[in-house]
Each structure stands twice: as structure tokens, then as C-alpha cells.
């Protein structure tokens, strides 16, 4: 939720945020090609950090961006966990303590269970 110009200068030099996103897309395209060449498929997983559940993004809608990237690289699909996390946040005032490790961006058992459920629903065959 920070200004990209500030991030470009401080944290993401020399590529900047946009350059970093471009590099991610290049790497995902190469991975997708490799998977296709070996009869595999690539799925992209959109999952939130705590700040993404608190602050409205003014620069980038990460799940929408991944859907666009998926189209460009011909991936099998996007597994978007944002709705599950947002729903949990909306009905649980202690959502951070429940879904994340204390003072951390990593998931607790409950947070990992939300991700697992979304993956299983999308690709469970």
C-alpha cells in the first residue's frame, strides 16, 4: 500500500516494482513452457499477507494481476485464496491471531488450512 516511487528508490532498486513484476512474469512464462514441454501444468496461487487484508491496494490488485499473467503464459489456472481470508477476517475480530504466526506474515495452522482447502478445491482430482 506504499507509493511505488518510494519503494523503487528504497527497497526494489534497480528494477523497481514494475521491473520486478516483469521479471516474475518472464520466469513464470519459462516455468510454464517447461511444464508444458513435459506434459505438466502450472497453477498460480494468490494468497494475502496481513497488510493486504488491512489496507486497500491502490497500485496493484494481486489476484487480478495473476489472472492476467496466467492468461499470458497459458497456465492451468489461478487459485485465489483472498476471498477465503477476507471472509474469515470479516467474521473474526481475532483473524490475525488465528491465521498468522504472532508478529509474522507466515500462516498458522488455520491459515495453512485455508490455503490447503482452496488448493484441494481447485485441483483435487
PDB file of C-alpha atoms in Angstrom:
ATOM      1  CA  UNK A   1       0.000   0.000   0.000  1.00  0.00           C
ATOM      2  CA  UNK A   2       3.036   2.236  -0.239  1.00  0.00           C
ATOM      3  CA  UNK A   3       3.839   4.575  -3.097  1.00  0.00           C
ATOM      4  CA  UNK A   4       5.760   2.657  -5.780  1.00  0.00           C
ATOM      5  CA  UNK A   5       8.170   5.565  -6.265  1.00  0.00           C
ATOM      6  CA  UNK A   6       9.219   5.294  -2.619  1.00  0.00           C
ATOM      7  CA  UNK A   7       9.543   1.530  -2.899  1.00  0.00           C
ATOM      8  CA  UNK A   8      11.518   1.824  -6.146  1.00  0.00           C
ATOM      9  CA  UNK A   9      14.069   4.120  -4.527  1.00  0.00           C
ATOM     10  CA  UNK A  10      14.414   2.289  -1.224  1.00  0.00           C
ATOM     11  CA  UNK A  11      13.574  -1.379  -1.451  1.00  0.00           C
ATOM     12  CA  UNK A  12      13.329  -2.509  -5.059  1.00  0.00           C
ATOM     13  CA  UNK A  13      16.272  -0.909  -6.826  1.00  0.00           C
ATOM     14  CA  UNK A  14      17.491  -1.328  -9.505  1.00  0.00           C
ATOM     15  CA  UNK A  15      14.430  -2.865 -11.238  1.00  0.00           C
ATOM     16  CA  UNK A  16      11.706  -1.111  -9.294  1.00  0.00           C
ATOM     17  CA  UNK A  17       8.332  -2.669  -8.544  1.00  0.00           C
ATOM     18  CA  UNK A  18       7.209  -2.747 -12.190  1.00  0.00           C
ATOM     19  CA  UNK A  19      10.527  -4.215 -13.275  1.00  0.00           C
ATOM     20  CA  UNK A  20      10.295  -6.869 -10.583  1.00  0.00           C
ATOM     21  CA  UNK A  21       6.788  -7.789 -11.691  1.00  0.00           C
ATOM     22  CA  UNK A  22       8.049  -8.056 -15.267  1.00  0.00           C
ATOM     23  CA  UNK A  23      10.844 -10.358 -14.179  1.00  0.00           C
ATOM     24  CA  UNK A  24       8.368 -12.546 -12.288  1.00  0.00           C
ATOM     25  CA  UNK A  25       6.252 -12.803 -15.446  1.00  0.00           C
ATOM     26  CA  UNK A  26       9.301 -13.806 -17.523  1.00  0.00           C
ATOM     27  CA  UNK A  27      10.245 -16.527 -15.044  1.00  0.00           C
ATOM     28  CA  UNK A  28       6.662 -17.810 -14.798  1.00  0.00           C
ATOM     29  CA  UNK A  29       6.470 -17.962 -18.587  1.00  0.00           C
ATOM     30  CA  UNK A  30       9.673 -20.029 -18.736  1.00  0.00           C
ATOM     31  CA  UNK A  31       8.387 -22.353 -15.994  1.00  0.00           C
ATOM     32  CA  UNK A  32       5.052 -22.735 -17.787  1.00  0.00           C
ATOM     33  CA  UNK A  33       6.831 -23.579 -21.061  1.00  0.00           C
ATOM     34  CA  UNK A  34       8.981 -26.162 -19.280  1.00  0.00           C
ATOM     35  CA  UNK A  35       5.929 -27.713 -17.626  1.00  0.00           C
ATOM     36  CA  UNK A  36       4.037 -27.860 -20.934  1.00  0.00           C
ATOM     37  CA  UNK A  37       7.066 -29.450 -22.658  1.00  0.00           C
ATOM     38  CA  UNK A  38       6.956 -32.170 -20.001  1.00  0.00           C
ATOM     39  CA  UNK A  39       3.170 -32.736 -20.056  1.00  0.00           C
ATOM     40  CA  UNK A  40       2.722 -30.749 -16.863  1.00  0.00           C
ATOM     41  CA  UNK A  41       0.796 -27.682 -15.899  1.00  0.00           C
ATOM     42  CA  UNK A  42       1.326 -24.587 -13.798  1.00  0.00           C
ATOM     43  CA  UNK A  43      -1.156 -23.133 -11.352  1.00  0.00           C
ATOM     44  CA  UNK A  44      -0.669 -19.721  -9.757  1.00  0.00           C
ATOM     45  CA  UNK A  45      -1.590 -19.254  -6.103  1.00  0.00           C
ATOM     46  CA  UNK A  46      -2.787 -15.862  -4.854  1.00  0.00           C
ATOM     47  CA  UNK A  47      -2.536 -15.575  -1.092  1.00  0.00           C
ATOM     48  CA  UNK A  48      -2.538 -12.451   1.102  1.00  0.00           C
ATOM     49  CA  UNK A  49      -0.080 -11.017   3.536  1.00  0.00           C
ATOM     50  CA  UNK A  50      -1.676  -9.496   6.654  1.00  0.00           C
ATOM     51  CA  UNK A  51      -1.227  -5.939   5.312  1.00  0.00           C
ATOM     52  CA  UNK A  52      -3.221  -6.871   2.216  1.00  0.00           C
ATOM     53  CA  UNK A  53      -6.143  -7.775   4.453  1.00  0.00           C
ATOM     54  CA  UNK A  54      -5.953  -4.448   6.273  1.00  0.00           C
ATOM     55  CA  UNK A  55      -5.117  -1.911   3.573  1.00  0.00           C
ATOM     56  CA  UNK A  56      -6.827  -1.307   0.269  1.00  0.00           C
ATOM     57  CA  UNK A  57      -4.317  -1.634  -2.553  1.00  0.00           C
ATOM     58  CA  UNK A  58      -4.107   1.465  -4.687  1.00  0.00           C
ATOM     59  CA  UNK A  59      -1.373   0.236  -7.013  1.00  0.00           C
ATOM     60  CA  UNK A  60      -1.962  -3.439  -7.727  1.00  0.00           C
ATOM     61  CA  UNK A  61      -4.779  -5.949  -7.362  1.00  0.00           C
ATOM     62  CA  UNK A  62      -2.612  -9.054  -6.905  1.00  0.00           C
ATOM     63  CA  UNK A  63      -5.235 -11.712  -7.741  1.00  0.00           C
ATOM     64  CA  UNK A  64      -6.353  -9.806 -10.862  1.00  0.00           C
ATOM     65  CA  UNK A  65      -2.713  -9.402 -11.867  1.00  0.00           C
ATOM     66  CA  UNK A  66      -2.150 -13.146 -11.535  1.00  0.00           C
ATOM     67  CA  UNK A  67      -5.217 -13.897 -13.679  1.00  0.00           C
ATOM     68  CA  UNK A  68      -3.732 -11.640 -16.365  1.00  0.00           C
ATOM     69  CA  UNK A  69      -0.315 -13.318 -16.091  1.00  0.00           C
ATOM     70  CA  UNK A  70      -1.963 -16.740 -16.237  1.00  0.00           C
ATOM     71  CA  UNK A  71      -3.672 -15.789 -19.486  1.00  0.00           C
ATOM     72  CA  UNK A  72      -0.390 -14.548 -20.946  1.00  0.00           C
ATOM     73  CA  UNK A  73       1.603 -17.658 -20.057  1.00  0.00           C
ATOM     74  CA  UNK A  74      -1.157 -20.217 -20.637  1.00  0.00           C
ATOM     75  CA  UNK A  75      -1.209 -21.569 -17.108  1.00  0.00           C
ATOM     76  CA  UNK A  76      -3.833 -24.033 -15.914  1.00  0.00           C
ATOM     77  CA  UNK A  77      -5.483 -21.545 -13.572  1.00  0.00           C
ATOM     78  CA  UNK A  78      -5.261 -19.259 -10.573  1.00  0.00           C
ATOM     79  CA  UNK A  79      -6.142 -20.393  -7.081  1.00  0.00           C
ATOM     80  CA  UNK A  80      -7.323 -17.234  -5.346  1.00  0.00           C
ATOM     81  CA  UNK A  81      -7.356 -17.554  -1.556  1.00  0.00           C
ATOM     82  CA  UNK A  82      -8.098 -13.864  -0.969  1.00  0.00           C
ATOM     83  CA  UNK A  83     -11.893 -14.436  -0.687  1.00  0.00           C
ATOM     84  CA  UNK A  84     -11.457 -17.125   1.980  1.00  0.00           C
ATOM     85  CA  UNK A  85      -9.086 -14.942   4.003  1.00  0.00           C
ATOM     86  CA  UNK A  86     -11.309 -11.876   3.603  1.00  0.00           C
ATOM     87  CA  UNK A  87     -14.379 -13.829   4.688  1.00  0.00           C
ATOM     88  CA  UNK A  88     -12.545 -15.117   7.762  1.00  0.00           C
ATOM     89  CA  UNK A  89     -11.331 -11.591   8.566  1.00  0.00           C
ATOM     90  CA  UNK A  90     -14.848 -10.179   8.267  1.00  0.00           C
ATOM     91  CA  UNK A  91     -16.365 -12.572  10.791  1.00  0.00           C
ATOM     92  CA  UNK A  92     -13.450 -12.988  13.212  1.00  0.00           C
ATOM     93  CA  UNK A  93     -12.106  -9.950  15.074  1.00  0.00           C
ATOM     94  CA  UNK A  94      -9.047 -12.015  16.047  1.00  0.00           C
ATOM     95  CA  UNK A  95      -8.327 -13.002  12.430  1.00  0.00           C
ATOM     96  CA  UNK A  96      -4.633 -12.095  12.598  1.00  0.00           C
ATOM     97  CA  UNK A  97      -4.028 -14.160  15.732  1.00  0.00           C
ATOM     98  CA  UNK A  98      -5.952 -17.045  14.187  1.00  0.00           C
ATOM     99  CA  UNK A  99      -4.478 -17.069  10.679  1.00  0.00           C
ATOM    100  CA  UNK A 100      -0.889 -15.849  11.157  1.00  0.00           C
ATOM    101  CA  UNK A 101       2.028 -16.519  13.446  1.00  0.00           C
ATOM    102  CA  UNK A 102       2.499 -13.827  16.076  1.00  0.00           C
ATOM    103  CA  UNK A 103       4.347 -10.777  14.680  1.00  0.00           C
ATOM    104  CA  UNK A 104       4.884 -12.594  11.397  1.00  0.00           C
ATOM    105  CA  UNK A 105       3.500 -12.817   7.861  1.00  0.00           C
ATOM    106  CA  UNK A 106       3.612 -16.617   7.827  1.00  0.00           C
ATOM    107  CA  UNK A 107       0.472 -18.670   8.272  1.00  0.00           C
ATOM    108  CA  UNK A 108      -0.576 -20.528  11.367  1.00  0.00           C
ATOM    109  CA  UNK A 109      -2.128 -23.981  11.121  1.00  0.00           C
ATOM    110  CA  UNK A 110      -5.521 -22.341  10.480  1.00  0.00           C
ATOM    111  CA  UNK A 111      -4.102 -20.084   7.771  1.00  0.00           C
ATOM    112  CA  UNK A 112      -2.412 -23.011   6.073  1.00  0.00           C
ATOM    113  CA  UNK A 113      -5.690 -24.933   6.280  1.00  0.00           C
ATOM    114  CA  UNK A 114      -7.444 -22.139   4.340  1.00  0.00           C
ATOM    115  CA  UNK A 115      -4.786 -22.315   1.623  1.00  0.00           C
ATOM    116  CA  UNK A 116      -4.912 -26.112   1.543  1.00  0.00           C
ATOM    117  CA  UNK A 117      -8.714 -26.102   1.190  1.00  0.00           C
ATOM    118  CA  UNK A 118      -8.531 -23.699  -1.752  1.00  0.00           C
ATOM    119  CA  UNK A 119      -5.838 -25.770  -3.481  1.00  0.00           C
ATOM    120  CA  UNK A 120      -7.731 -29.010  -2.894  1.00  0.00           C
ATOM    121  CA  UNK A 121     -10.941 -27.482  -4.235  1.00  0.00           C
ATOM    122  CA  UNK A 122      -9.184 -26.189  -7.359  1.00  0.00           C
ATOM    123  CA  UNK A 123      -7.007 -29.145  -8.288  1.00  0.00           C
ATOM    124  CA  UNK A 124      -8.196 -32.015  -6.137  1.00  0.00           C
ATOM    125  CA  UNK A 125      -8.746 -34.709  -8.705  1.00  0.00           C
TER     126      UNK A 125
END
